[in-house]
One Martini backbone bead per residue (centre of mass of N, CA, C, O) as a GRO file, in nm:
protein
  467
    1MET     BB    1  -2.325  -0.280   2.478
    2LEU     BB    2  -2.173  -0.474   2.262
    3LYS     BB    3  -2.224  -0.661   2.016
    4PRO     BB    4  -2.147  -0.916   1.856
    5VAL     BB    5  -1.892  -1.041   1.663
    6ARG     BB    6  -1.795  -1.083   1.330
    7ARG     BB    7  -1.615  -1.333   1.169
    8TRP     BB    8  -1.479  -1.340   0.878
    9PRO     BB    9  -1.421  -1.515   0.617
   10SER     BB   10  -1.128  -1.612   0.440
   11THR     BB   11  -1.313  -1.685   0.216
   12ALA     BB   12  -1.442  -1.618  -0.078
   13HIS     BB   13  -1.695  -1.542  -0.256
   14ARG     BB   14  -1.878  -1.730  -0.501
   15ILE     BB   15  -1.981  -1.659  -0.840
   16PRO     BB   16  -2.120  -1.730  -1.111
   17LEU     BB   17  -2.029  -1.644  -1.438
   18ARG     BB   18  -2.330  -1.624  -1.556
   19TRP     BB   19  -2.341  -1.373  -1.403
   20LYS     BB   20  -2.409  -1.063  -1.474
   21VAL     BB   21  -2.209  -0.788  -1.502
   22ARG     BB   22  -2.277  -0.436  -1.400
   23ASN     BB   23  -2.048  -0.386  -1.185
   24LEU     BB   24  -1.801  -0.379  -0.951
   25HIS     BB   25  -2.018  -0.543  -0.736
   26SER     BB   26  -2.240  -0.739  -0.848
   27GLY     BB   27  -2.481  -0.646  -0.632
   28ARG     BB   28  -2.335  -0.600  -0.379
   29ASP     BB   29  -2.289  -0.512  -0.085
   30LEU     BB   30  -2.039  -0.368   0.080
   31LEU     BB   31  -1.968  -0.590   0.290
   32SER     BB   32  -1.973  -0.821   0.081
   33GLU     BB   33  -1.748  -0.708  -0.096
   34LEU     BB   34  -1.525  -0.698   0.118
   35SER     BB   35  -1.541  -1.001   0.179
   36ALA     BB   36  -1.482  -1.106  -0.112
   37ARG     BB   37  -1.191  -0.941  -0.080
   38GLN     BB   38  -1.067  -0.989   0.210
   39LEU     BB   39  -1.108  -0.697   0.398
   40ILE     BB   40  -1.221  -0.859   0.652
   41ALA     BB   41  -1.209  -0.937   0.997
   42ASP     BB   42  -1.396  -0.718   1.157
   43VAL     BB   43  -1.723  -0.646   1.305
   44THR     BB   44  -1.981  -0.456   1.419
   45ARG     BB   45  -2.290  -0.524   1.393
   46PRO     BB   46  -2.359  -0.619   1.085
   47ASP     BB   47  -2.662  -0.567   1.043
   48ASP     BB   48  -2.662  -0.270   1.134
   49PHE     BB   49  -2.443  -0.178   0.941
   50ALA     BB   50  -2.592  -0.230   0.675
   51LYS     BB   51  -2.821  -0.030   0.740
   52HIS     BB   52  -2.643   0.222   0.784
   53LEU     BB   53  -2.542   0.215   0.466
   54GLN     BB   54  -2.815   0.327   0.328
   55LYS     BB   55  -2.666   0.581   0.406
   56THR     BB   56  -2.481   0.849   0.425
   57ARG     BB   57  -2.145   0.835   0.539
   58THR     BB   58  -1.874   0.855   0.780
   59ILE     BB   59  -1.524   0.774   0.733
   60TYR     BB   60  -1.223   0.640   0.901
   61ALA     BB   61  -0.857   0.656   0.885
   62GLY     BB   62  -0.547   0.592   1.024
   63ILE     BB   63  -0.212   0.759   1.018
   64ASP     BB   64   0.117   0.712   1.076
   65PRO     BB   65   0.392   0.968   1.096
   66THR     BB   66   0.678   0.782   1.081
   67ALA     BB   67   0.659   0.840   0.775
   68LYS     BB   68   0.702   1.004   0.444
   69SER     BB   69   0.530   0.758   0.328
   70LEU     BB   70   0.362   0.551   0.162
   71HIS     BB   71   0.287   0.203   0.167
   72ALA     BB   72   0.178  -0.111   0.094
   73GLY     BB   73   0.048  -0.147   0.385
   74HIS     BB   74  -0.176   0.088   0.330
   75LEU     BB   75  -0.375  -0.025   0.111
   76ILE     BB   76  -0.607  -0.159   0.262
   77PRO     BB   77  -0.741   0.085   0.412
   78LEU     BB   78  -0.755   0.265   0.155
   79LEU     BB   79  -0.938   0.069  -0.011
   80CYS     BB   80  -1.171   0.082   0.179
   81LEU     BB   81  -1.227   0.379   0.141
   82LEU     BB   82  -1.275   0.359  -0.163
   83HIS     BB   83  -1.530   0.183  -0.148
   84PHE     BB   84  -1.694   0.394   0.003
   85ARG     BB   85  -1.673   0.616  -0.210
   86MET     BB   86  -1.808   0.447  -0.443
   87ARG     BB   87  -2.087   0.461  -0.250
   88GLY     BB   88  -2.093   0.780  -0.139
   89HIS     BB   89  -1.906   0.819   0.092
   90ASN     BB   90  -1.744   0.972   0.342
   91THR     BB   91  -1.389   1.059   0.370
   92LEU     BB   92  -1.124   1.003   0.612
   93ALA     BB   93  -0.787   1.111   0.682
   94LEU     BB   94  -0.588   1.042   0.966
   95ILE     BB   95  -0.328   1.219   1.107
   96GLY     BB   96  -0.097   1.149   1.380
   97GLY     BB   97   0.047   1.424   1.498
   98ALA     BB   98   0.007   1.346   1.807
   99THR     BB   99   0.020   1.028   1.843
  100GLY     BB  100   0.309   1.009   1.714
  101LEU     BB  101   0.443   1.123   1.988
  102VAL     BB  102   0.370   0.857   2.156
  103GLY     BB  103   0.282   0.574   2.056
  104ASP     BB  104   0.197   0.260   1.940
  105PRO     BB  105   0.170  -0.065   2.101
  106SER     BB  106   0.060  -0.223   1.880
  107GLY     BB  107   0.224  -0.522   1.809
  108ARG     BB  108   0.441  -0.470   2.047
  109MET     BB  109   0.722  -0.555   2.265
  110MET     BB  110   0.840  -0.267   2.219
  111GLU     BB  111   0.929   0.041   2.256
  112ARG     BB  112   0.904   0.324   2.107
  113SER     BB  113   1.062   0.569   1.963
  114LEU     BB  114   1.060   0.889   1.995
  115SER     BB  115   0.961   1.138   1.798
  116GLU     BB  116   1.026   1.412   1.640
  117LYS     BB  117   0.845   1.686   1.586
  118ALA     BB  118   0.966   1.779   1.312
  119GLN     BB  119   0.933   1.502   1.172
  120ILE     BB  120   0.626   1.479   1.197
  121GLU     BB  121   0.561   1.739   1.043
  122SER     BB  122   0.697   1.659   0.779
  123ASN     BB  123   0.542   1.393   0.733
  124THR     BB  124   0.259   1.517   0.721
  125VAL     BB  125   0.293   1.675   0.461
  126LYS     BB  126   0.372   1.430   0.279
  127LEU     BB  127   0.122   1.249   0.342
  128THR     BB  128  -0.094   1.432   0.237
  129HIS     BB  129  -0.001   1.416  -0.056
  130SER     BB  130  -0.003   1.105  -0.082
  131ILE     BB  131  -0.307   1.067  -0.029
  132GLN     BB  132  -0.418   1.249  -0.252
  133GLN     BB  133  -0.279   1.096  -0.483
  134PHE     BB  134  -0.404   0.824  -0.444
  135PHE     BB  135  -0.707   0.912  -0.482
  136SER     BB  136  -0.677   1.034  -0.758
  137ARG     BB  137  -0.577   0.776  -0.907
  138ALA     BB  138  -0.792   0.573  -0.802
  139THR     BB  139  -1.029   0.721  -0.929
  140GLU     BB  140  -0.942   0.691  -1.222
  141TYR     BB  141  -0.937   0.384  -1.213
  142ALA     BB  142  -1.237   0.343  -1.138
  143LEU     BB  143  -1.361   0.502  -1.383
  144ASP     BB  144  -1.239   0.309  -1.595
  145LYS     BB  145  -1.414   0.063  -1.494
  146ALA     BB  146  -1.669   0.287  -1.424
  147PRO     BB  147  -1.791   0.552  -1.596
  148SER     BB  148  -2.094   0.565  -1.450
  149MET     BB  149  -2.000   0.662  -1.199
  150ALA     BB  150  -2.035   0.846  -0.949
  151THR     BB  151  -1.943   1.108  -0.794
  152PHE     BB  152  -1.711   1.175  -0.577
  153SER     BB  153  -1.627   1.245  -0.282
  154GLN     BB  154  -1.448   1.435  -0.077
  155LEU     BB  155  -1.148   1.422   0.049
  156GLN     BB  156  -1.023   1.421   0.388
  157VAL     BB  157  -0.753   1.571   0.569
  158VAL     BB  158  -0.655   1.508   0.901
  159ASN     BB  159  -0.534   1.642   1.227
  160ASN     BB  160  -0.505   1.573   1.570
  161VAL     BB  161  -0.346   1.829   1.660
  162ASP     BB  162  -0.587   2.036   1.635
  163TRP     BB  163  -0.729   1.907   1.919
  164LEU     BB  164  -0.480   1.813   2.117
  165LYS     BB  165  -0.283   2.060   2.172
  166GLU     BB  166  -0.515   2.221   2.364
  167LEU     BB  167  -0.544   2.006   2.573
  168ASN     BB  168  -0.643   1.974   2.891
  169LEU     BB  169  -0.567   1.758   3.131
  170LEU     BB  170  -0.799   1.802   3.334
  171ASP     BB  171  -1.026   1.801   3.126
  172PHE     BB  172  -0.966   1.522   3.010
  173LEU     BB  173  -1.006   1.358   3.271
  174ARG     BB  174  -1.305   1.457   3.322
  175SER     BB  175  -1.430   1.396   3.022
  176THR     BB  176  -1.271   1.108   2.957
  177GLY     BB  177  -1.133   0.935   3.183
  178ILE     BB  178  -1.407   0.867   3.336
  179HIS     BB  179  -1.490   0.642   3.099
  180PHE     BB  180  -1.243   0.471   3.197
  181ARG     BB  181  -1.135   0.141   3.266
  182VAL     BB  182  -0.859  -0.022   3.366
  183ASN     BB  183  -0.950  -0.318   3.328
  184HIS     BB  184  -1.019  -0.275   3.026
  185MET     BB  185  -0.743  -0.172   2.932
  186LEU     BB  186  -0.583  -0.432   3.023
  187ALA     BB  187  -0.755  -0.627   2.819
  188ARG     BB  188  -0.605  -0.542   2.592
  189ASP     BB  189  -0.396  -0.686   2.374
  190SER     BB  190  -0.174  -0.464   2.354
  191VAL     BB  191  -0.128  -0.468   2.665
  192LYS     BB  192  -0.087  -0.766   2.737
  193LEU     BB  193   0.163  -0.807   2.563
  194ARG     BB  194   0.341  -0.592   2.716
  195MET     BB  195   0.313  -0.714   3.009
  196THR     BB  196   0.499  -0.970   2.924
  197ALA     BB  197   0.725  -0.799   2.902
  198HIS     BB  198   1.008  -0.694   3.049
  199ASN     BB  199   0.929  -0.364   3.024
  200GLY     BB  200   0.653  -0.335   2.950
  201ILE     BB  201   0.454  -0.035   3.007
  202THR     BB  202   0.393   0.280   2.954
  203PHE     BB  203   0.193   0.541   3.021
  204THR     BB  204   0.201   0.666   2.746
  205GLU     BB  205   0.104   0.410   2.591
  206PHE     BB  206  -0.149   0.349   2.763
  207THR     BB  207  -0.298   0.626   2.657
  208TYR     BB  208  -0.349   0.585   2.351
  209GLN     BB  209  -0.650   0.482   2.355
  210LEU     BB  210  -0.765   0.753   2.446
  211LEU     BB  211  -0.678   0.925   2.204
  212GLN     BB  212  -0.814   0.755   1.982
  213GLY     BB  213  -1.094   0.770   2.104
  214TYR     BB  214  -1.111   1.082   2.086
  215ASP     BB  215  -1.101   1.104   1.782
  216PHE     BB  216  -1.370   0.969   1.724
  217TYR     BB  217  -1.537   1.164   1.892
  218GLU     BB  218  -1.461   1.424   1.740
  219LEU     BB  219  -1.566   1.328   1.458
  220PHE     BB  220  -1.854   1.275   1.553
  221ARG     BB  221  -1.916   1.566   1.666
  222THR     BB  222  -1.807   1.746   1.398
  223MET     BB  223  -1.860   1.516   1.131
  224GLY     BB  224  -2.037   1.249   1.166
  225CYS     BB  225  -1.861   1.009   1.246
  226THR     BB  226  -1.931   0.629   1.248
  227ILE     BB  227  -1.656   0.510   1.113
  228GLN     BB  228  -1.387   0.272   1.166
  229VAL     BB  229  -1.070   0.198   1.018
  230GLY     BB  230  -0.850  -0.093   1.068
  231GLY     BB  231  -0.641  -0.285   1.184
  232SER     BB  232  -0.660  -0.562   1.387
  233ASP     BB  233  -0.468  -0.416   1.606
  234GLN     BB  234  -0.711  -0.178   1.647
  235TRP     BB  235  -0.965  -0.283   1.791
  236GLY     BB  236  -0.940  -0.170   2.080
  237ASN     BB  237  -0.917   0.132   2.002
  238ILE     BB  238  -1.191   0.151   1.859
  239LEU     BB  239  -1.368   0.062   2.101
  240SER     BB  240  -1.292   0.301   2.276
  241GLY     BB  241  -1.442   0.507   2.101
  242ILE     BB  242  -1.723   0.383   2.121
  243ASP     BB  243  -1.746   0.392   2.427
  244LEU     BB  244  -1.719   0.699   2.451
  245ILE     BB  245  -1.965   0.772   2.280
  246ASN     BB  246  -2.173   0.620   2.445
  247LYS     BB  247  -2.117   0.781   2.717
  248ALA     BB  248  -2.127   1.085   2.601
  249GLU     BB  249  -2.391   1.032   2.372
  250GLY     BB  250  -2.579   0.853   2.506
  251ASP     BB  251  -2.783   0.711   2.690
  252CYS     BB  252  -2.855   0.623   3.013
  253ALA     BB  253  -2.702   0.334   2.937
  254GLY     BB  254  -2.463   0.391   2.737
  255TYR     BB  255  -2.601   0.407   2.429
  256ASN     BB  256  -2.493   0.399   2.078
  257GLU     BB  257  -2.608   0.290   1.755
  258GLY     BB  258  -2.406   0.470   1.533
  259CYS     BB  259  -2.134   0.290   1.576
  260PHE     BB  260  -1.838   0.156   1.397
  261ALA     BB  261  -1.633  -0.137   1.325
  262LEU     BB  262  -1.343  -0.198   1.098
  263THR     BB  263  -1.132  -0.465   1.014
  264THR     BB  264  -0.825  -0.560   0.884
  265PRO     BB  265  -0.597  -0.752   0.774
  266LEU     BB  266  -0.289  -0.884   0.862
  267LEU     BB  267  -0.055  -0.911   0.622
  268THR     BB  268   0.077  -1.213   0.488
  269THR     BB  269   0.256  -1.432   0.353
  270SER     BB  270   0.295  -1.768   0.281
  271GLN     BB  271   0.586  -1.734   0.448
  272GLY     BB  272   0.521  -1.514   0.691
  273GLU     BB  273   0.558  -1.240   0.577
  274LYS     BB  274   0.550  -0.915   0.565
  275PHE     BB  275   0.375  -0.706   0.402
  276GLY     BB  276   0.569  -0.469   0.199
  277LYS     BB  277   0.836  -0.632   0.157
  278SER     BB  278   1.181  -0.598   0.017
  279ALA     BB  279   1.446  -0.717   0.144
  280GLY     BB  280   1.341  -0.549   0.416
  281ASN     BB  281   1.200  -0.331   0.244
  282ALA     BB  282   1.003  -0.089   0.169
  283VAL     BB  283   0.712  -0.036  -0.036
  284TRP     BB  284   0.665   0.242  -0.202
  285LEU     BB  285   0.449   0.495  -0.353
  286ASP     BB  286   0.708   0.646  -0.412
  287GLU     BB  287   0.915   0.676  -0.691
  288LYS     BB  288   1.167   0.792  -0.526
  289LEU     BB  289   1.182   0.522  -0.335
  290THR     BB  290   1.015   0.341  -0.551
  291SER     BB  291   1.028   0.225  -0.835
  292TYR     BB  292   0.843   0.126  -1.086
  293LEU     BB  293   0.989  -0.140  -1.121
  294ASP     BB  294   0.992  -0.243  -0.822
  295PHE     BB  295   0.690  -0.233  -0.784
  296TYR     BB  296   0.612  -0.425  -1.011
  297GLN     BB  297   0.797  -0.666  -0.919
  298PHE     BB  298   0.671  -0.721  -0.647
  299PHE     BB  299   0.399  -0.828  -0.773
  300LEU     BB  300   0.522  -1.030  -0.980
  301ARG     BB  301   0.648  -1.215  -0.728
  302THR     BB  302   0.405  -1.348  -0.659
  303THR     BB  303   0.263  -1.609  -0.541
  304ASP     BB  304   0.034  -1.850  -0.602
  305ALA     BB  305  -0.086  -1.846  -0.307
  306ASP     BB  306  -0.145  -1.508  -0.324
  307VAL     BB  307  -0.273  -1.388  -0.594
  308GLU     BB  308  -0.579  -1.400  -0.550
  309LYS     BB  309  -0.594  -1.225  -0.299
  310TYR     BB  310  -0.456  -0.971  -0.424
  311LEU     BB  311  -0.657  -0.919  -0.652
  312LYS     BB  312  -0.895  -0.861  -0.454
  313MET     BB  313  -0.762  -0.637  -0.276
  314PHE     BB  314  -0.576  -0.448  -0.507
  315THR     BB  315  -0.828  -0.444  -0.694
  316LEU     BB  316  -1.119  -0.370  -0.933
  317LEU     BB  317  -1.179  -0.630  -1.017
  318HIS     BB  318  -1.378  -0.862  -1.069
  319VAL     BB  319  -1.426  -1.140  -0.895
  320GLU     BB  320  -1.510  -1.316  -1.142
  321GLU     BB  321  -1.261  -1.249  -1.313
  322ILE     BB  322  -1.053  -1.360  -1.117
  323ASP     BB  323  -1.147  -1.650  -1.113
  324ALA     BB  324  -1.090  -1.696  -1.417
  325VAL     BB  325  -0.786  -1.631  -1.414
  326VAL     BB  326  -0.703  -1.847  -1.206
  327ARG     BB  327  -0.792  -2.090  -1.369
  328GLU     BB  328  -0.600  -2.033  -1.605
  329HIS     BB  329  -0.337  -2.024  -1.440
  330GLU     BB  330  -0.350  -2.328  -1.332
  331ILE     BB  331  -0.283  -2.458  -1.609
  332GLN     BB  332  -0.029  -2.223  -1.656
  333PRO     BB  333   0.179  -2.102  -1.423
  334GLU     BB  334   0.441  -2.024  -1.594
  335ARG     BB  335   0.298  -1.760  -1.723
  336ARG     BB  336   0.185  -1.559  -1.503
  337LEU     BB  337  -0.096  -1.417  -1.541
  338ALA     BB  338  -0.178  -1.314  -1.258
  339GLN     BB  339   0.078  -1.149  -1.193
  340LYS     BB  340   0.062  -0.956  -1.438
  341LEU     BB  341  -0.213  -0.839  -1.362
  342LEU     BB  342  -0.142  -0.733  -1.085
  343ALA     BB  343   0.092  -0.543  -1.163
  344LYS     BB  344  -0.068  -0.372  -1.358
  345GLU     BB  345  -0.305  -0.271  -1.175
  346VAL     BB  346  -0.144  -0.147  -0.937
  347THR     BB  347   0.036   0.043  -1.102
  348LEU     BB  348  -0.196   0.197  -1.233
  349MET     BB  349  -0.326   0.304  -0.968
  350ILE     BB  350  -0.057   0.444  -0.846
  351HIS     BB  351   0.101   0.554  -1.144
  352GLY     BB  352  -0.026   0.504  -1.396
  353GLU     BB  353   0.047   0.492  -1.726
  354GLU     BB  354   0.337   0.598  -1.703
  355GLY     BB  355   0.437   0.396  -1.486
  356LEU     BB  356   0.368   0.136  -1.637
  357GLU     BB  357   0.544   0.184  -1.888
  358ALA     BB  358   0.810   0.211  -1.737
  359ALA     BB  359   0.805  -0.074  -1.613
  360ARG     BB  360   0.798  -0.229  -1.880
  361VAL     BB  361   1.059  -0.124  -2.002
  362ALA     BB  362   1.247  -0.205  -1.768
  363THR     BB  363   1.179  -0.505  -1.782
  364ASN     BB  364   1.289  -0.544  -2.074
  365VAL     BB  365   1.578  -0.456  -2.017
  366LEU     BB  366   1.635  -0.669  -1.764
  367PHE     BB  367   1.437  -0.938  -1.877
  368GLY     BB  368   1.459  -0.932  -2.168
  369THR     BB  369   1.527  -1.012  -2.540
  370ASP     BB  370   1.382  -0.766  -2.697
  371TYR     BB  371   1.536  -0.462  -2.826
  372SER     BB  372   1.385  -0.357  -3.091
  373ILE     BB  373   1.146  -0.195  -2.919
  374LEU     BB  374   1.348   0.006  -2.817
  375HIS     BB  375   1.397   0.335  -2.666
  376ALA     BB  376   1.600   0.560  -2.533
  377LYS     BB  377   1.398   0.757  -2.391
  378ASP     BB  378   1.245   0.524  -2.241
  379ILE     BB  379   1.479   0.410  -2.082
  380VAL     BB  380   1.557   0.663  -1.922
  381LYS     BB  381   1.276   0.716  -1.796
  382SER     BB  382   1.233   0.430  -1.657
  383LEU     BB  383   1.535   0.469  -1.489
  384ALA     BB  384   1.484   0.679  -1.306
  385ASN     BB  385   1.671   0.655  -1.004
  386ASP     BB  386   1.848   0.430  -1.112
  387PRO     BB  387   2.168   0.303  -1.051
  388ARG     BB  388   2.197   0.157  -1.344
  389LEU     BB  389   2.191   0.449  -1.442
  390VAL     BB  390   2.427   0.616  -1.669
  391LEU     BB  391   2.566   0.919  -1.740
  392CYS     BB  392   2.743   1.015  -2.042
  393THR     BB  393   2.996   1.073  -2.242
  394GLU     BB  394   3.136   1.026  -2.544
  395ASP     BB  395   3.433   0.982  -2.437
  396GLU     BB  396   3.344   0.740  -2.233
  397LEU     BB  397   3.257   0.538  -2.485
  398LEU     BB  398   3.385   0.597  -2.747
  399GLY     BB  399   3.653   0.384  -2.836
  400ILE     BB  400   3.602   0.174  -2.611
  401THR     BB  401   3.640  -0.094  -2.445
  402LEU     BB  402   3.421  -0.297  -2.292
  403PRO     BB  403   3.585  -0.383  -2.038
  404ASN     BB  404   3.660  -0.092  -1.956
  405ILE     BB  405   3.373   0.005  -1.914
  406ALA     BB  406   3.286  -0.203  -1.703
  407ALA     BB  407   3.501  -0.112  -1.494
  408LYS     BB  408   3.456   0.198  -1.474
  409PHE     BB  409   3.121   0.149  -1.397
  410GLY     BB  410   3.106  -0.128  -1.202
  411LEU     BB  411   3.036  -0.412  -1.327
  412THR     BB  412   3.328  -0.460  -1.250
  413SER     BB  413   3.620  -0.479  -1.052
  414SER     BB  414   3.789  -0.512  -1.330
  415LYS     BB  415   3.953  -0.552  -1.621
  416SER     BB  416   4.029  -0.850  -1.588
  417ALA     BB  417   3.742  -0.944  -1.512
  418ALA     BB  418   3.615  -0.851  -1.780
  419ARG     BB  419   3.785  -1.026  -1.969
  420GLN     BB  420   3.706  -1.300  -1.849
  421LEU     BB  421   3.406  -1.267  -1.901
  422ALA     BB  422   3.424  -1.243  -2.209
  423LEU     BB  423   3.572  -1.517  -2.265
  424GLY     BB  424   3.305  -1.660  -2.114
  425ASN     BB  425   3.040  -1.527  -2.232
  426GLY     BB  426   2.948  -1.287  -1.990
  427LEU     BB  427   2.948  -1.035  -2.193
  428TYR     BB  428   2.702  -0.783  -2.264
  429LEU     BB  429   2.546  -0.629  -2.560
  430ASN     BB  430   2.236  -0.596  -2.612
  431ASN     BB  431   2.212  -0.924  -2.557
  432ILE     BB  432   2.514  -0.970  -2.667
  433SER     BB  433   2.780  -1.146  -2.690
  434GLN     BB  434   3.134  -1.031  -2.604
  435PRO     BB  435   3.444  -1.198  -2.645
  436ASP     BB  436   3.595  -0.945  -2.741
  437VAL     BB  437   3.840  -0.759  -2.576
  438HIS     BB  438   3.866  -0.535  -2.837
  439PHE     BB  439   3.595  -0.424  -2.828
  440LYS     BB  440   3.448  -0.129  -2.965
  441LEU     BB  441   3.260   0.141  -2.906
  442GLU     BB  442   2.992   0.256  -3.109
  443ARG     BB  443   2.723   0.428  -3.216
  444SER     BB  444   2.597   0.181  -3.379
  445HIS     BB  445   2.561   0.010  -3.099
  446LEU     BB  446   2.342   0.199  -3.021
  447ILE     BB  447   2.047   0.295  -2.905
  448ASP     BB  448   1.978   0.550  -3.098
  449GLY     BB  449   2.281   0.647  -3.036
  450GLN     BB  450   2.263   0.641  -2.680
  451VAL     BB  451   2.235   0.326  -2.578
  452ALA     BB  452   2.382   0.094  -2.337
  453ILE     BB  453   2.349  -0.260  -2.258
  454LEU     BB  454   2.492  -0.409  -1.986
  455ARG     BB  455   2.606  -0.752  -1.902
  456ALA     BB  456   2.665  -0.967  -1.617
  457GLY     BB  457   2.560  -1.237  -1.687
  458LYS     BB  458   2.226  -1.273  -1.594
  459ASP     BB  459   2.162  -0.992  -1.369
  460THR     BB  460   2.388  -0.765  -1.435
  461HIS     BB  461   2.340  -0.418  -1.480
  462LEU     BB  462   2.418  -0.158  -1.737
  463ILE     BB  463   2.315   0.179  -1.815
  464LEU     BB  464   2.421   0.374  -2.094
  465ALA     BB  465   2.391   0.733  -2.133
  466MET     BB  466   2.391   0.995  -2.333
  467ARG     BB  467   2.378   1.342  -2.287
   0.00000   0.00000   0.00000
């Protein structure tokens, strides 16, 4: 039997600032560090777990291949893996190429639509690249914070289709199914929730916990993996894996002391919204899907109620440094010091220096007031893939009245609407109101002779750049 679970406190540990910081973890052991950063919801046998981590271990987290890229919601389990890597442990990212074809019922009232095999395979290839890129950049970010840190172990990305695709049903039932009791499976929260729904749960989804449990067993057996990390909705599935390992590899009483579960909080904002969404859309880690600007702005818009928690979860800043920043922020919250630091650190970790600089330039273009420091090439680069950036020919811009340009490129609905906007001092060129409806654009009006920034009202922008 598993020993009692500790539910970790929701408030972070606070350590006096007078304590000298020597490294990223300020002398805390790994579980205490993760707790201080509010990254733990539950763990099994915490005292034994802490002792277990005194030697190099192998840990894994699973990723569902139903999307073609990582998104902000993936950051918490991935950052948990990063913290383990920073302590010298081996890390595995498992893509559910097989289980993604079945569908995880956890946290859902309705059955998932089954994904096409070709789509899962395509997503798996893209996610593998996305995961490797995340850890490459996050490692650079971590080493920048602590240059003396030991060399990280190599991350491995594995796919459970490699061992599940050839699994014979009869062999699986005899070797694995025999260790699962239906009454225990029915008691899992993910199953109980679905049993109360009108359509219940299908046998396909019901067996998902067996497949995920088998994944843990396979990684334990072949790669010595003893720890699984997942969201708190995965608690039952992870315990299924530990139970299977106990019974298949344990002593005569069915107990193996060497495997552990760690779950992370399912994060929502202070308004109760699911973290990682912006206007209902996912915030992707791929700049082709979510621009540097939008990614940066997502974190910059964090509320005061959430910013301390996010700084601890999503950055590698010292917890003590974060405490000091938050205290300063609370004195003058209108300066948004904490939000600016959060946006900077997370963008730097995910997109590197180039992405951070692009986000800052784009932010200055769309929300700043001083255009004297802007350069055309930086503006174009920072807004690549942004629909507000339009490439034009010289003939389309020069010698044309500003209202006509605004109407032609969709900043306003018509020429007459553009003229009315100009007369009302609502049409801007490079942040300067242009009320003259006959004002014609010349090269001297452009930034570096190449870029014109038009604005309608307070926040509708059009950036025109000559090819």
